[in-house]
Short mmCIF file of C-alpha atoms in Angstrom, two decimals:
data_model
loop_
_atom_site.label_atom_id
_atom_site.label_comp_id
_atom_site.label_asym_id
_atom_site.label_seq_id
_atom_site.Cartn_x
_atom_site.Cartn_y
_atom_site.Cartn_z
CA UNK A 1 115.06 230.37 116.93
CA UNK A 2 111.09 230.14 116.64
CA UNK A 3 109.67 227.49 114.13
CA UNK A 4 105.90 227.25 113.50
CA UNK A 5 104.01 224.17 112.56
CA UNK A 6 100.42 223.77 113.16
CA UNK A 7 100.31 220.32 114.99
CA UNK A 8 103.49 219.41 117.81
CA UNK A 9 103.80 215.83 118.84
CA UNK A 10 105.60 215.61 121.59
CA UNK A 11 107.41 212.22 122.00
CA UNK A 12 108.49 209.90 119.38
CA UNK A 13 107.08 206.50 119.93
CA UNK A 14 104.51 204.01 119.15
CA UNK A 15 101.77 207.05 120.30
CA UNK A 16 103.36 210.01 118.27
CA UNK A 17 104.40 207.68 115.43
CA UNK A 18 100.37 206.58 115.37
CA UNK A 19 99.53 210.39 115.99
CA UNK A 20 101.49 211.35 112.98
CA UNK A 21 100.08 208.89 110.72
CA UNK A 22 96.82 210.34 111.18
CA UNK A 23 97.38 213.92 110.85
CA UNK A 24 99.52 212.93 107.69
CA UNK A 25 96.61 211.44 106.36
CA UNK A 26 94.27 214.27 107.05
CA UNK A 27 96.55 216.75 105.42
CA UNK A 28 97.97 218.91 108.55
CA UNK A 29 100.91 220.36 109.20
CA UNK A 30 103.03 218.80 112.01
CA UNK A 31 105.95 218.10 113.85
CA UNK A 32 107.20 215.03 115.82
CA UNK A 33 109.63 215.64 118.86
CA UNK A 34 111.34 213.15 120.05
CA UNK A 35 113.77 213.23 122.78
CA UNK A 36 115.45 209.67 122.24
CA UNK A 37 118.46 209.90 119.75
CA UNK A 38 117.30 207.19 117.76
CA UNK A 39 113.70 205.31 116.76
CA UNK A 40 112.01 203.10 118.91
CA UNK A 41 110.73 204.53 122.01
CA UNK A 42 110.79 202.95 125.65
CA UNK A 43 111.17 199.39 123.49
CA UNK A 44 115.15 200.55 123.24
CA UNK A 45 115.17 200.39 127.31
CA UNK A 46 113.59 197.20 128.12
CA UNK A 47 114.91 194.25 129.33
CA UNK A 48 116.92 191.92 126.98
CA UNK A 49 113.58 188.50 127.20
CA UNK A 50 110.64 190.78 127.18
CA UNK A 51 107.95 189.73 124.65
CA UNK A 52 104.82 190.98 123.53
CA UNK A 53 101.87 189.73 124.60
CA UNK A 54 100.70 188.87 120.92
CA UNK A 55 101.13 187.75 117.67
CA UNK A 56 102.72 189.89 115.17
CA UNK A 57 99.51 190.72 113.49
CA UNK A 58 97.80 191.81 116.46
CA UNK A 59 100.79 193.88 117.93
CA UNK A 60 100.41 196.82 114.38
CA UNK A 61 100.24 200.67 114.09
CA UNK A 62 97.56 201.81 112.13
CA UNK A 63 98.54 201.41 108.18
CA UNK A 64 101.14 198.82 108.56
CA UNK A 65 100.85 195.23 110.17
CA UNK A 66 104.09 194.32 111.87
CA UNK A 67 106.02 191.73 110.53
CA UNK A 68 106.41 188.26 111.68
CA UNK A 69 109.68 187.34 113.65
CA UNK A 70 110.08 184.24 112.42
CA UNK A 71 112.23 182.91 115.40
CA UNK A 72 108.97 183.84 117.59
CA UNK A 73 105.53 183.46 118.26
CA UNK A 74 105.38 186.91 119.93
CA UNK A 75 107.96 189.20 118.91
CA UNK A 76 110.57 190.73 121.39
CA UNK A 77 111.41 194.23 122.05
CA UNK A 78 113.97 194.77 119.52
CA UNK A 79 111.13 193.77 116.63
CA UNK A 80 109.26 196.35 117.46
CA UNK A 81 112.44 198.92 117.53
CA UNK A 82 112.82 197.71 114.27
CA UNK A 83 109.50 197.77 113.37
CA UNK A 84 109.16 201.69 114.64
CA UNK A 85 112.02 202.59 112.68
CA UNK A 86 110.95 201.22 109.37
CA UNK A 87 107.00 202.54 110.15
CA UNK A 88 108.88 206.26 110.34
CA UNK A 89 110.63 205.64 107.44
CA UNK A 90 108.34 204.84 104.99
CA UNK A 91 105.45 207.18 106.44
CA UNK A 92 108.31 209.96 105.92
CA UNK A 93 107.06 211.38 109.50
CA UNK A 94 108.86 214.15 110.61
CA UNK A 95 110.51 213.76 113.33
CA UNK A 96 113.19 215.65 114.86
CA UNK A 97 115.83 214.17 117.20
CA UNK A 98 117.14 214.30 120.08
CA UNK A 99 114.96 217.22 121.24
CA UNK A 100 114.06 217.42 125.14
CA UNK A 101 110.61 219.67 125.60
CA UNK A 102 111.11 221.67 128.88
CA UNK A 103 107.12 223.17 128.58
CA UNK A 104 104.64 224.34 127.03
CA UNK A 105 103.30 227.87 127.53
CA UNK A 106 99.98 229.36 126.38
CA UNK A 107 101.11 232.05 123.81
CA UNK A 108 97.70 234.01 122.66
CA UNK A 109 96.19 232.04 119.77
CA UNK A 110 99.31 229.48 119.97
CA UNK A 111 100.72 227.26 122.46
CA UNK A 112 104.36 227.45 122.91
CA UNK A 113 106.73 224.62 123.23
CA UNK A 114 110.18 225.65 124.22
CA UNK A 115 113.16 222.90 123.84
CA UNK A 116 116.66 222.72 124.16
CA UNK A 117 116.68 222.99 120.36
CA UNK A 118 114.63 226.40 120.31
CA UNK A 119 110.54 226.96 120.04
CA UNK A 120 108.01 226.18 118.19
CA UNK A 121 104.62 227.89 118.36
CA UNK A 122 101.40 225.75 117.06
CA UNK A 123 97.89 226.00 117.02
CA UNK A 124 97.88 222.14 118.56
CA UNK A 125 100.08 219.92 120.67
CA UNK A 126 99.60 216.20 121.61
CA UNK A 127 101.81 215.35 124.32
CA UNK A 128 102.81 211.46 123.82
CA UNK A 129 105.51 210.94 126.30
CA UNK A 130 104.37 207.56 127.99
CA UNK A 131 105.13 206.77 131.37
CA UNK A 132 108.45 204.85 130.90
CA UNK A 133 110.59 207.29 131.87
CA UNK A 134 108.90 208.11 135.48
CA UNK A 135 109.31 204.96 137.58
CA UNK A 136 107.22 204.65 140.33
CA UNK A 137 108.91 203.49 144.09
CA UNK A 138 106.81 203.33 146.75
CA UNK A 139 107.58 204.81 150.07
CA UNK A 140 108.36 201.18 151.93
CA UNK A 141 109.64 201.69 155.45
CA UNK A 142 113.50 201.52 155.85
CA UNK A 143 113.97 201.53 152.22
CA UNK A 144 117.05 204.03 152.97
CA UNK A 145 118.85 201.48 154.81
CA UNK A 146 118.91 198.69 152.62
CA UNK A 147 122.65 198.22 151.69
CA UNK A 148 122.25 195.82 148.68
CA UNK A 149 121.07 196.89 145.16
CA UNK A 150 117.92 198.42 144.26
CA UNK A 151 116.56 198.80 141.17
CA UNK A 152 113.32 199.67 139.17
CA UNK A 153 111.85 197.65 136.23
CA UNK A 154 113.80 199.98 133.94
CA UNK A 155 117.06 199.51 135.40
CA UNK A 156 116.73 195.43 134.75
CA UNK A 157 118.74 194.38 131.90
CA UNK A 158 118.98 190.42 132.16
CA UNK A 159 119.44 187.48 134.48
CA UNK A 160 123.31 187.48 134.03
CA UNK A 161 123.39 190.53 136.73
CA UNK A 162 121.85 188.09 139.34
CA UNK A 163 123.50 184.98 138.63
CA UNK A 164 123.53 183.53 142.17
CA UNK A 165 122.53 186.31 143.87
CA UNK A 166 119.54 186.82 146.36
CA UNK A 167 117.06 188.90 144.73
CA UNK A 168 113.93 190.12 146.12
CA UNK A 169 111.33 191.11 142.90
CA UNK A 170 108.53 193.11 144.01
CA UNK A 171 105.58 193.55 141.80
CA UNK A 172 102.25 191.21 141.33
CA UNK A 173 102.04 192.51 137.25
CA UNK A 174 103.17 191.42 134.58
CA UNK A 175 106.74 193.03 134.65
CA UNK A 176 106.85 191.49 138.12
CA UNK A 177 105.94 187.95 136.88
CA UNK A 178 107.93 188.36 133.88
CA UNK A 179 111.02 189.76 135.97
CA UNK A 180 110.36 186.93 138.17
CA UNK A 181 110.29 184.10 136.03
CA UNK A 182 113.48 185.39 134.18
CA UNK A 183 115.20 185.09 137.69
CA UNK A 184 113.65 181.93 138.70
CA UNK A 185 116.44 179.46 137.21
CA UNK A 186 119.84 181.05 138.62
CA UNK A 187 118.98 183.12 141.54
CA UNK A 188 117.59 183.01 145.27
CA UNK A 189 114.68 184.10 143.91
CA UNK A 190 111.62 185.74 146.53
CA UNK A 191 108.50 187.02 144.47
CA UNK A 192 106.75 188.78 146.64
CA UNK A 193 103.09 190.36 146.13
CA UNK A 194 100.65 192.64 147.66
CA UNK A 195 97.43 190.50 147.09
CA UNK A 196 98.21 186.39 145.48
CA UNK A 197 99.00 186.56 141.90
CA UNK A 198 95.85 186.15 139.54
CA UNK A 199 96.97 184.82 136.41
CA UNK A 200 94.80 185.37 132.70
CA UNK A 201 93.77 182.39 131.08
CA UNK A 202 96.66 180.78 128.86
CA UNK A 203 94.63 181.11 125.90
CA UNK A 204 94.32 184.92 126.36
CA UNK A 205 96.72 187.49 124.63
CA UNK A 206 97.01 190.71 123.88
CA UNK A 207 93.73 191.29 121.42
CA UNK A 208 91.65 189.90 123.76
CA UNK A 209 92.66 192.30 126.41
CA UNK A 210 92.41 195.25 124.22
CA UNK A 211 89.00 194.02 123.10
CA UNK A 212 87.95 194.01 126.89
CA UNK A 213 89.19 197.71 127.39
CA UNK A 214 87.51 198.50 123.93
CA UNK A 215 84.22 197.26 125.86
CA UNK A 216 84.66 198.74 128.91
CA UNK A 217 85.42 201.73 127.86
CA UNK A 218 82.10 201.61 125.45
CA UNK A 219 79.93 200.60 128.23
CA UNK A 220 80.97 203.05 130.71
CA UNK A 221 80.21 206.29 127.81
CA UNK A 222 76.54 204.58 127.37
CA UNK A 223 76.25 204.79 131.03
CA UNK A 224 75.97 201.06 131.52
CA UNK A 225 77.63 199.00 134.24
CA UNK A 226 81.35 198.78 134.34
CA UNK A 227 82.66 195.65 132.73
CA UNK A 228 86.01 196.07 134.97
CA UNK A 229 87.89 196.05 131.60
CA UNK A 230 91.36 193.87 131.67
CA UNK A 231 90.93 193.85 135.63
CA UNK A 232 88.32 191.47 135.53
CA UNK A 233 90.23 189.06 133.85
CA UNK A 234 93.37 188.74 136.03
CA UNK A 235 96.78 190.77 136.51
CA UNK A 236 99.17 188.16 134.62
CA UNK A 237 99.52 187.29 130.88
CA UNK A 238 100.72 184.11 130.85
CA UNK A 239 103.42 184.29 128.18
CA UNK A 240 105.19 181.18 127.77
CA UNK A 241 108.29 182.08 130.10
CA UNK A 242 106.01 183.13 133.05
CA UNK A 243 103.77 179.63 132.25
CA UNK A 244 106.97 177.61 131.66
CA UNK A 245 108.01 178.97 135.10
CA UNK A 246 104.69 178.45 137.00
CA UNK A 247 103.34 175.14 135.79
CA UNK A 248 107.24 174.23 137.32
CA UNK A 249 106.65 175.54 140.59
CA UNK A 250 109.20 178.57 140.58
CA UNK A 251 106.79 181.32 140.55
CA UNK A 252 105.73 181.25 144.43
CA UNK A 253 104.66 184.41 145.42
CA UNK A 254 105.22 185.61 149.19
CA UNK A 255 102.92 188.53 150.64
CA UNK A 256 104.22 192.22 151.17
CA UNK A 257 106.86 192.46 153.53
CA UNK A 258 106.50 195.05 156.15
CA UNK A 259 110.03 196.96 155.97
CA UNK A 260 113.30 196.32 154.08
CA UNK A 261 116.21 195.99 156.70
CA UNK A 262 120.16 196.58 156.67
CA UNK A 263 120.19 192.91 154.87
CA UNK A 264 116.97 191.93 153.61
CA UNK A 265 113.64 192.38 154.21
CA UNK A 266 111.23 192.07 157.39
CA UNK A 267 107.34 190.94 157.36
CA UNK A 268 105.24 191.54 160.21
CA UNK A 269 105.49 188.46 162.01
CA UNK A 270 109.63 189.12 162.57
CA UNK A 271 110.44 186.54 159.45
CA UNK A 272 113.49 187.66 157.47
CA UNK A 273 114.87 187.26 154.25
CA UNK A 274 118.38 188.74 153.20
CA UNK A 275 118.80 190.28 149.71
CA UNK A 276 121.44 191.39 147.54
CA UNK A 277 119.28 193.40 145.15
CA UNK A 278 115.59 194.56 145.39
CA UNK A 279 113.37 194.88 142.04
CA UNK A 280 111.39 197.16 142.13
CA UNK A 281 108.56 196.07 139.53
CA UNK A 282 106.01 198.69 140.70
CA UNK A 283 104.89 200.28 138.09
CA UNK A 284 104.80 203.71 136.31
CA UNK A 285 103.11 207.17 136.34
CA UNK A 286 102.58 209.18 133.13
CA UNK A 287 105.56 211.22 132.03
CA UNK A 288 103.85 215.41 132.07
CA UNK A 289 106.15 217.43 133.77
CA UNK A 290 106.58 219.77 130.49
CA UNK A 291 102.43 220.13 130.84
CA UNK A 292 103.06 222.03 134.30
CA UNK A 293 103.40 225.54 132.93
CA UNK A 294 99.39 225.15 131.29
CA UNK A 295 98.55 223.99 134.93
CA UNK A 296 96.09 221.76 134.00
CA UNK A 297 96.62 219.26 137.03
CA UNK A 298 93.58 218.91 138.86
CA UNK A 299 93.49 218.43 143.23
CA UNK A 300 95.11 214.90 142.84
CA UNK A 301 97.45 215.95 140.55
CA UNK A 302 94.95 214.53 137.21
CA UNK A 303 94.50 216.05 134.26
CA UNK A 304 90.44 216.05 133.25
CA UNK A 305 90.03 214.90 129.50
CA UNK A 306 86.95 214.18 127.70
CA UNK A 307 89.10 210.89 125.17
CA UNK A 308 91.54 212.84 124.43
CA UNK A 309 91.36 216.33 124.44
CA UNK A 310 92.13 217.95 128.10
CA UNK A 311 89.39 219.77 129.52
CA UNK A 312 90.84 223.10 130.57
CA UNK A 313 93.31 223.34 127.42
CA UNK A 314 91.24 221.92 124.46
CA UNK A 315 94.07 222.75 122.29
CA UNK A 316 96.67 220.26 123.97
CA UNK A 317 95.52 216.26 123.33
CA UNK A 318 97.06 213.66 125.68
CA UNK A 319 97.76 210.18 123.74
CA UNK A 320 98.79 206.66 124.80
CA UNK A 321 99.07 207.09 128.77
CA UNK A 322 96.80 204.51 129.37
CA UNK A 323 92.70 204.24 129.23
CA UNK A 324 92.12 207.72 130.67
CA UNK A 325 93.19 208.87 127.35
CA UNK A 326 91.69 205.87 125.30
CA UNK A 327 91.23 202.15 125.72
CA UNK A 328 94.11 200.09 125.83
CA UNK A 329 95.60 203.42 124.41
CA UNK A 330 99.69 202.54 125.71
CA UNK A 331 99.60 199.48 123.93
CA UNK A 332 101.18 199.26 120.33
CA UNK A 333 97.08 197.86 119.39
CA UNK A 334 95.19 199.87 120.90
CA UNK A 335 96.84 203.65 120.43
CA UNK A 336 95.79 203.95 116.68
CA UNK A 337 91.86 204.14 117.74
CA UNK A 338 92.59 207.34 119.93
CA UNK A 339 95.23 208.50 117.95
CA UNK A 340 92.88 209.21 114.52
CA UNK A 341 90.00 210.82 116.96
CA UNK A 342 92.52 213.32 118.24
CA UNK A 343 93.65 214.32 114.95
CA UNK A 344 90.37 214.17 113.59
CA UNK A 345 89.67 216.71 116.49
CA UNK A 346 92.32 218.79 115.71
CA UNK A 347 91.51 219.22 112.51
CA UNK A 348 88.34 220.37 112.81
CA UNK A 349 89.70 222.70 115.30
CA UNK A 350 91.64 224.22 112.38
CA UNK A 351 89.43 224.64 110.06
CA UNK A 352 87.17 226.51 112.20
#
C-alpha cells in the first residue's frame, strides 16, 4: 500500500514531535513515523538516575512548558517520557507506530519512503532519528580479547548490575561523569579519560549552554570569530550527583589506557588494572542509514546542509542531530528554533 502526505517526519521524538508542531501550525499536511512502539523517544532507553541538565521550565518543546517534577529540581528521564506523551496528545500529532523506515528514494516530483508498514510518497521529508540508536566504540587495541563485560552508554541500566564489581567507565562527557559518579559508591570504580576532565561552572545549566550554541552559531553566519560554543566552557555539567561525587573525591579520572587485556586493561607504561565490565561512554553518531539510497554523504561520510535543509536534496530537512543542523538542536531547548525554520522552509517550498 502507497499513502501520500505532503510532509514525512521520520522519527518520533522530542525533534519530530517539535517538527510537527510547527507544520501543524502552518497548516501542512504531514505524517510522523515513529519506529518506537510507544511515546518518548531515546528518554525510554536511558539509564534509571539520569537527569536533565535544567529546570523544568527551561527543558520545553515549543507551545508547552514542561511541568515541574515536584520531587526534583531537574526532572529525570521518565518526566520527559511523560511529558512527550502528553505534548502528542494534546497537539493531536499524527503519529504512526511502530513503523521502521528502510529508505528513502527520489521518486520524480516526490520522495519515497518505503517501511515495513508500506510507502508513502511526499513532496518533503525531515529525517529526525537522533543518534541514540548508533553507539559509537572505538577501535581500542585488544578490545576482542577482553573476557569481562562490555557495554555502551545505552546498554547501562543502574548501579545494581555492578554492585561490587570492577568496572572500568570510559568517557570524559557527561554520560561518562554521570556513569561514573553513579558507580562511584559500590564498585571498583576506574574513570578513565582521554584529556583531564574539565568541569562547567556549578552555577551553569542547561539554558546557559544552549544560549552559548545560540551565539556561536550566530557569530560564525556573520562571519565573526568562533566563540567555541559549549566547548569553551568545559565538557562536564555538574549536576548534583556528579558534584556530590567530586567535591567527595570519587571522581578521579585516570588517562587513556593503551590496550584492554584478557583481564583488564594495560597503559603504556605496563600498569594494569583488571575489570569485570568496560563502559563504554563514548559517544554517538547520527542515526541516517535510511538517507543512503538519496546518497547525499559527502567524502567523510557528511551530509552538507545550509540549517537545515541538505544541500544536494533540498527537499529532505535533517533536525535535532546536533549543531550542524541547528544550535543546541538535540536538546529538548534548543530543537524548537530549527524545527519552525524547516517547516517554515517547507512550506514555502509548497506553495511555490
Amino acid at each position: 500500500m502507497t499513502r501520500t502526505s505532503q510532509v514525512v517526519v521520520i522519527g518520533g521524538g522530542q525533534s519530530g514531535l517539535a517538527a510537527g508542531y510547527h507544520l501543524r501550525r502552518l497548516g501542512v499536511d504531514f505524517v510522523i513515523l515513529d519506529a518506537r512502539s510507544a511515546a518518548g523517544g531515546a528518554w525510554q532507553h536511558t539509564w534509571d538516575s539520569l537527569r536533565l541538565f535544567s529546570p523544568a521550565a527551561h527543558s520545553s518543546l515549543p507551545g508547552r512548558l514542561m511541568p515541574p517534577q515536584i520531587s526534583r529540581t531537574c526532572p529525570d528521564a521518565q518526566h520527559v517520557v511523560e511529558y512527550l506523551a502528553d505534548y502528542e496528545k494534546r497537539y493531536e500529532l499524527p503519529v504512526e507506530r511502530p513503523v521502521r523506515v528502510h529508505g528513502v528514494h527520489r521518486d520524480g516530483r516526490f520522495l519515497r519512503v518505503e517501511s515495513d508498514s508500506g510507502m508513502w510518497r511526499a513532496r518533503a521529508v525531515i529525517s529526525a532519528t537522533g543518534t541514540w540508536w548508533r553507539p559509537f566504540l572505538p577501535a581500542a587495541p585488544g578490545r576482542a580479547d577482553f573476557e569481562g563485560r562490555q557495554l555502551h552508554t545505552v546498554g547501562y541500566g543502574s548501579p545494581r548490575d555492578f554492585t561490587g564489581r570492577r568496572v572500568i567507565v570510559v568517557g570524559g562527557g557527561n554520560s561518562g561523569a554521570q556513569i561514573a559518579a553513579d558507580l562511584a559508591y559500590d564498585t571498583e570504580l576506574t574513570w578513565v579519560t582521554r584529556r583531564p576532565p574539565r568541569y562547567l561552572a556549578d552555577d551553569i545549566d542547561g539554558r546557559a549552554l544552549f544560549d552559548a550554541a545560540t551565539a556561536r552559531r550566530r557569530a560564525l553566519d556573520a562571519g565573526r570569530t568562533d566563540t567555541g560554543g559549549v566547548a569553551s566552557l568545559g565538557d562536564i555539567v555538574a549536576v548534583p550527583p556528579v558534584r556530590e561525587a567530586r567535591d567527595r573525591g570519587l571522581l578521579k579520572a585516570s588517562p587513556m589506557f593503551s590496550r584492554l587485556t584478557r583481564d583488564g586493561v594495560e597503559w603504556a607504561d605496563g600498569t594494569r588494572a583488571e575489570a569485570d565490565a568496560i563502559i563504554w561512554c563514548t559517544g554517538f553518531r547520527p542515526s541516517l542509514f535510511h538517507l543512503a539510497p538519496l546518497q547525499l554523504r559527502g567524502r567523510r561520510g557528511h551530509i552538507a546542509t545550509i540549517g537545515t535543509r541538505t544541500v544536494d536534496e533540498p527537499r529532505l530537512h535533517l533536525l535535532g542531530y546536533g549543531d550542524w543542523t541547528g544550535p543546541a538542536s538535540a536538546t529538548l531547548i534548543g530543537v524548537g528554533r530549527p524545527a519552525r525554520e524547516a517547516a517554515r522552509e517547507i512550506s514555502a517550498l509548497l506553495s511555490a
